[in-house]
Short mmCIF file of C-alpha atoms and ligand atoms in Angstrom, two decimals:
data_model
loop_
_atom_site.label_atom_id
_atom_site.label_comp_id
_atom_site.label_asym_id
_atom_site.label_seq_id
_atom_site.Cartn_x
_atom_site.Cartn_y
_atom_site.Cartn_z
CA MET A 1 203.45 92.39 124.46
CA GLU A 2 201.90 89.75 126.68
CA ILE A 3 198.41 90.99 128.14
CA LEU A 4 197.55 87.62 129.60
CA LYS A 5 199.66 84.73 130.95
CA ILE A 6 198.24 81.69 132.52
CA GLU A 7 200.71 79.39 134.38
CA HIS A 8 199.95 75.61 135.46
CA LEU A 9 196.12 76.55 136.07
CA SER A 10 194.04 73.77 137.51
CA LYS A 11 190.53 73.64 139.01
CA ILE A 12 189.00 70.94 140.96
CA TYR A 13 185.31 71.30 141.92
CA GLY A 14 184.00 69.55 145.00
CA LYS A 15 185.77 67.08 147.30
CA GLY A 16 186.48 63.42 147.73
CA GLU A 17 184.57 61.06 145.61
CA SER A 18 182.47 63.78 143.82
CA ALA A 19 185.58 65.76 143.06
CA VAL A 20 185.63 66.78 139.44
CA LYS A 21 189.11 68.06 137.87
CA ALA A 22 187.69 70.49 135.33
CA LEU A 23 190.99 72.12 134.64
CA ASP A 24 194.36 70.35 134.61
CA ASP A 25 197.54 72.15 134.50
CA VAL A 26 196.80 74.68 131.61
CA SER A 27 199.46 77.16 130.60
CA PHE A 28 199.37 79.72 127.74
CA SER A 29 199.82 83.37 126.94
CA VAL A 30 197.96 85.92 124.95
CA LYS A 31 199.52 88.91 123.15
CA LYS A 32 197.69 92.40 123.34
CA GLY A 33 195.31 92.74 120.35
CA GLU A 34 195.08 88.88 119.77
CA PHE A 35 191.68 87.36 118.89
CA VAL A 36 191.72 83.90 120.43
CA ALA A 37 188.83 81.26 119.91
CA ILE A 38 188.38 78.54 122.58
CA ILE A 39 186.65 75.43 121.30
CA GLY A 40 186.26 72.03 122.74
CA PRO A 41 183.46 69.38 123.67
CA SER A 42 180.70 70.23 126.27
CA GLY A 43 182.20 69.71 129.74
CA SER A 44 185.78 70.11 128.64
CA GLY A 45 186.46 72.88 130.84
CA LYS A 46 186.11 76.01 128.73
CA SER A 47 183.77 78.14 130.75
CA THR A 48 185.78 76.99 133.90
CA LEU A 49 189.01 78.41 132.13
CA LEU A 50 187.24 81.61 131.12
CA HIS A 51 185.93 82.15 134.53
CA LEU A 52 189.34 81.87 135.79
CA LEU A 53 190.87 84.28 133.30
CA GLY A 54 187.98 86.58 134.27
CA GLY A 55 188.53 86.47 138.03
CA VAL A 56 185.07 85.28 138.53
CA ASP A 57 186.26 82.25 140.44
CA ARG A 58 189.65 81.18 142.00
CA PRO A 59 191.61 78.27 140.81
CA THR A 60 192.67 75.35 142.89
CA SER A 61 196.28 76.00 141.75
CA GLY A 62 198.21 78.09 139.27
CA LYS A 63 198.47 81.69 138.36
CA VAL A 64 196.86 84.27 136.03
CA PHE A 65 198.59 87.51 135.19
CA VAL A 66 196.56 90.07 133.50
CA ASP A 67 198.59 93.00 132.31
CA GLN A 68 201.41 91.89 134.79
CA THR A 69 199.10 91.81 137.80
CA ASP A 70 199.06 88.33 139.54
CA MET A 71 195.14 88.38 139.75
CA TYR A 72 194.86 85.54 142.48
CA SER A 73 197.39 87.31 144.80
CA LEU A 74 194.67 90.03 145.21
CA ASN A 75 192.17 89.91 148.03
CA GLU A 76 188.57 89.75 147.31
CA THR A 77 187.98 93.53 147.36
CA GLN A 78 191.03 94.34 145.25
CA LEU A 79 190.01 91.45 142.89
CA ALA A 80 186.49 92.90 142.47
CA ILE A 81 187.91 96.33 141.63
CA PHE A 82 190.55 94.87 139.24
CA ARG A 83 187.86 92.53 137.38
CA ARG A 84 185.74 95.71 136.97
CA ARG A 85 188.46 97.79 135.37
CA GLN A 86 190.40 95.28 133.42
CA ILE A 87 187.96 92.60 132.39
CA GLY A 88 184.92 92.66 129.92
CA LEU A 89 182.78 89.75 130.32
CA ILE A 90 179.91 88.69 127.82
CA TYR A 91 177.64 85.91 128.41
CA GLN A 92 175.32 83.74 126.24
CA PHE A 93 172.18 85.06 128.20
CA TYR A 94 173.45 88.76 128.43
CA ASN A 95 173.18 89.01 132.24
CA LEU A 96 171.76 92.60 132.19
CA ILE A 97 170.09 93.93 135.01
CA PRO A 98 166.28 93.97 134.18
CA VAL A 99 165.27 97.01 136.39
CA LEU A 100 168.05 99.18 134.69
CA THR A 101 167.86 100.93 131.51
CA VAL A 102 170.14 100.31 128.48
CA GLU A 103 172.08 103.45 129.58
CA GLU A 104 172.38 102.43 133.28
CA ASN A 105 173.36 98.90 132.44
CA MET A 106 176.04 100.08 130.03
CA THR A 107 177.60 102.70 132.54
CA LEU A 108 177.27 100.50 135.69
CA PRO A 109 180.97 99.39 135.89
CA LEU A 110 181.87 103.05 135.84
CA LEU A 111 179.31 104.07 138.56
CA LEU A 112 180.32 101.25 140.70
CA ASP A 113 183.97 102.30 140.35
CA LYS A 114 182.74 105.99 141.11
CA GLN A 115 184.05 107.19 137.75
CA LYS A 116 182.41 109.85 135.64
CA VAL A 117 180.84 108.76 132.35
CA ASN A 118 182.47 110.65 129.40
CA LYS A 119 179.38 111.58 127.60
CA LYS A 120 180.91 111.87 124.19
CA GLU A 121 182.60 108.48 124.54
CA PHE A 122 179.32 106.97 125.67
CA ASN A 123 177.29 108.31 122.78
CA ASP A 124 179.97 107.19 120.30
CA LEU A 125 179.85 103.77 121.74
CA VAL A 126 175.99 103.76 121.81
CA LYS A 127 176.18 104.75 118.15
CA THR A 128 178.74 102.10 117.17
CA LEU A 129 176.43 99.48 118.83
CA ASN A 130 173.49 100.87 116.84
CA LEU A 131 171.43 101.41 120.15
CA GLN A 132 171.00 105.30 120.09
CA HIS A 133 167.32 104.83 119.94
CA ARG A 134 167.08 102.35 122.80
CA ILE A 135 169.20 104.01 125.51
CA HIS A 136 166.16 104.60 127.95
CA HIS A 137 164.70 101.07 127.32
CA LEU A 138 164.59 98.19 129.76
CA PRO A 139 166.21 94.91 128.65
CA ASN A 140 163.03 93.09 128.41
CA GLN A 141 161.94 95.86 125.72
CA LEU A 142 164.92 94.75 123.62
CA SER A 143 165.63 91.86 120.97
CA GLY A 144 168.27 89.36 121.96
CA GLY A 145 170.77 90.90 119.45
CA GLN A 146 170.12 94.29 121.04
CA GLN A 147 170.44 92.96 124.54
CA GLN A 148 173.88 91.30 123.49
CA ARG A 149 174.92 94.69 121.94
CA VAL A 150 174.27 96.37 125.48
CA SER A 151 176.42 93.71 127.06
CA ILE A 152 179.32 94.41 124.67
CA GLY A 153 178.77 98.18 125.57
CA ARG A 154 178.93 97.39 129.29
CA ALA A 155 181.94 95.08 128.83
CA LEU A 156 183.89 97.90 126.91
CA ILE A 157 182.98 101.03 128.67
CA SER A 158 185.84 100.77 131.19
CA HIS A 159 188.49 100.00 128.43
CA PRO A 160 189.35 96.57 129.99
CA ALA A 161 192.71 94.78 129.25
CA ILE A 162 190.79 91.80 128.00
CA MET A 163 187.50 91.00 126.62
CA LEU A 164 186.11 87.58 127.42
CA ALA A 165 182.89 86.20 125.74
CA ASP A 166 181.36 82.62 126.54
CA GLU A 167 179.43 81.63 123.60
CA PRO A 168 178.05 85.22 122.86
CA THR A 169 175.93 84.06 119.86
CA GLY A 170 174.69 80.88 121.46
CA ASN A 171 171.23 82.38 121.91
CA LEU A 172 170.85 84.32 118.65
CA ASP A 173 169.88 83.58 115.09
CA SER A 174 172.35 83.66 112.38
CA LYS A 175 171.84 87.07 111.50
CA ASN A 176 172.21 88.55 114.72
CA SER A 177 174.94 86.17 115.45
CA SER A 178 177.04 87.48 112.63
CA GLU A 179 176.32 91.14 113.64
CA ILE A 180 177.64 90.42 117.07
CA ILE A 181 180.69 88.67 116.06
CA ASP A 182 181.41 91.37 113.48
CA LEU A 183 181.11 94.06 116.27
CA LEU A 184 183.38 92.24 118.51
CA ILE A 185 186.01 91.86 115.55
CA MET A 186 185.60 95.48 114.87
CA PHE A 187 186.61 96.32 118.38
CA ASN A 188 189.30 93.87 118.15
CA LYS A 189 190.82 95.18 115.08
CA ALA A 190 190.03 99.08 115.38
CA TYR A 191 191.02 99.34 119.02
CA ASN A 192 193.49 96.44 119.32
CA GLN A 193 191.21 95.06 122.09
CA THR A 194 192.27 91.65 123.10
CA LEU A 195 189.34 89.17 122.41
CA ILE A 196 188.88 85.65 123.70
CA VAL A 197 185.56 83.87 122.76
CA ILE A 198 184.35 80.38 123.48
CA THR A 199 182.42 79.11 120.64
CA HIS A 200 180.95 75.92 119.17
CA ASP A 201 180.49 77.75 115.98
CA GLU A 202 183.42 76.82 113.48
CA ARG A 203 182.78 79.88 111.18
CA ILE A 204 183.42 82.13 114.35
CA ALA A 205 186.55 80.04 115.36
CA LEU A 206 187.96 80.31 111.77
CA GLN A 207 188.02 84.07 111.89
CA ALA A 208 190.22 84.21 115.13
CA ASP A 209 193.97 84.74 114.94
CA ARG A 210 194.47 81.43 117.09
CA ILE A 211 192.31 78.52 118.15
CA ILE A 212 193.05 76.73 121.38
CA SER A 213 191.16 73.41 121.61
CA ILE A 214 190.33 72.04 125.10
CA GLU A 215 189.72 68.46 125.82
CA ASP A 216 189.39 66.89 129.52
CA GLY A 217 190.61 70.17 131.03
CA ARG A 218 193.71 70.39 129.05
CA ILE A 219 195.07 72.07 125.87
CA ALA A 220 194.75 69.53 123.00
CA LYS A 221 195.65 71.86 120.23
CA ASP A 222 196.92 75.49 120.08
CA GLU A 223 197.05 76.71 116.30
CA VAL A 224 197.70 80.04 114.91
CA ILE A 225 195.47 80.56 111.78
CA HIS A 226 195.94 84.32 111.01
CA SER A 227 199.14 86.25 112.12
N1 ATP C 301 180.27 74.64 139.92
C1 ATP C 301 180.54 73.31 139.59
N2 ATP C 301 180.52 72.32 140.43
C2 ATP C 301 180.91 71.14 140.11
N3 ATP C 301 181.42 70.82 138.86
C3 ATP C 301 181.39 71.75 137.85
C4 ATP C 301 180.91 73.04 138.20
N4 ATP C 301 180.99 73.76 137.21
C5 ATP C 301 181.43 72.99 136.20
N5 ATP C 301 181.60 71.72 136.75
C6 ATP C 301 182.02 70.42 135.96
O1 ATP C 301 183.42 70.88 135.30
C7 ATP C 301 183.53 70.40 134.20
C8 ATP C 301 183.83 71.46 133.08
O2 ATP C 301 182.62 72.28 132.97
P1 ATP C 301 182.59 73.73 132.10
O3 ATP C 301 181.38 74.33 132.41
O4 ATP C 301 183.93 74.33 132.22
O5 ATP C 301 182.47 72.94 130.62
P2 ATP C 301 182.37 73.60 129.11
O6 ATP C 301 183.43 73.24 128.42
O7 ATP C 301 182.06 75.04 129.33
O8 ATP C 301 181.07 72.85 128.56
P3 ATP C 301 179.84 73.36 127.76
O9 ATP C 301 180.32 73.47 126.34
O10 ATP C 301 178.82 72.40 128.01
O11 ATP C 301 179.33 74.89 128.16
C9 ATP C 301 182.28 69.66 133.72
O12 ATP C 301 182.40 68.29 134.16
C10 ATP C 301 181.41 70.02 134.65
O13 ATP C 301 180.41 69.12 135.05
MG1 MG C 302 180.53 76.36 128.92
#
């Protein structure tokens, strides 16, 4: 089953002489449960693509279907709600809210959505992320690896259709980096959670089911490595 379908997606930043074509007619689909790595040189359009898959920005042209919903046919309010429920985003620098505790950061997407927190589910997730002794701490009281585990928890708490990560290990040492990737792969395999990861790390890319290479805003290669 296709969970994600991208059709002729383009993004031009700016206007006139300073216009930059960051994404140029990109099309592909992703199956439910697939783990896709996106690689490519700096400036090739990887983050632009991920933001468009995540509903963070709007494309200049083209369509993105997430679980059959034409995301950019939604208005701003509908898109914000859809994104909160269906997209789990993980960034290199965690993007946690500094004045909120681990528990508050993780459950924020549910609170914004006026949904109740399922205590048992929350506790299980916290345990899987090995954060059970940190739930009342603030982000600045945590290590980088711990902060990234909180952001994984926040991304997963609403059972999103897709999980998107932009260089999730870019700020971590190799031990923390493998812990984070192992966790993401665990959620991918055990819960059939669709996962799309931008990475510069070849060892991470080689663990994916499929590697998409982006060059100059276009797909240069799309290879299945594990099926
Ligand atoms: N907000 C913006 N305004 C104007 N140009 C932008 C903007 N964001 C990105 N760009 C340009 O779009 C192109 C693609 O940028 P993008 O951030 O997607 O690259 P990337 O592949 O993620 O690179 P990196 O590996 O360095 O993170 C670049 O040329 C960049 O300068
Ligand atoms: Mg980038």
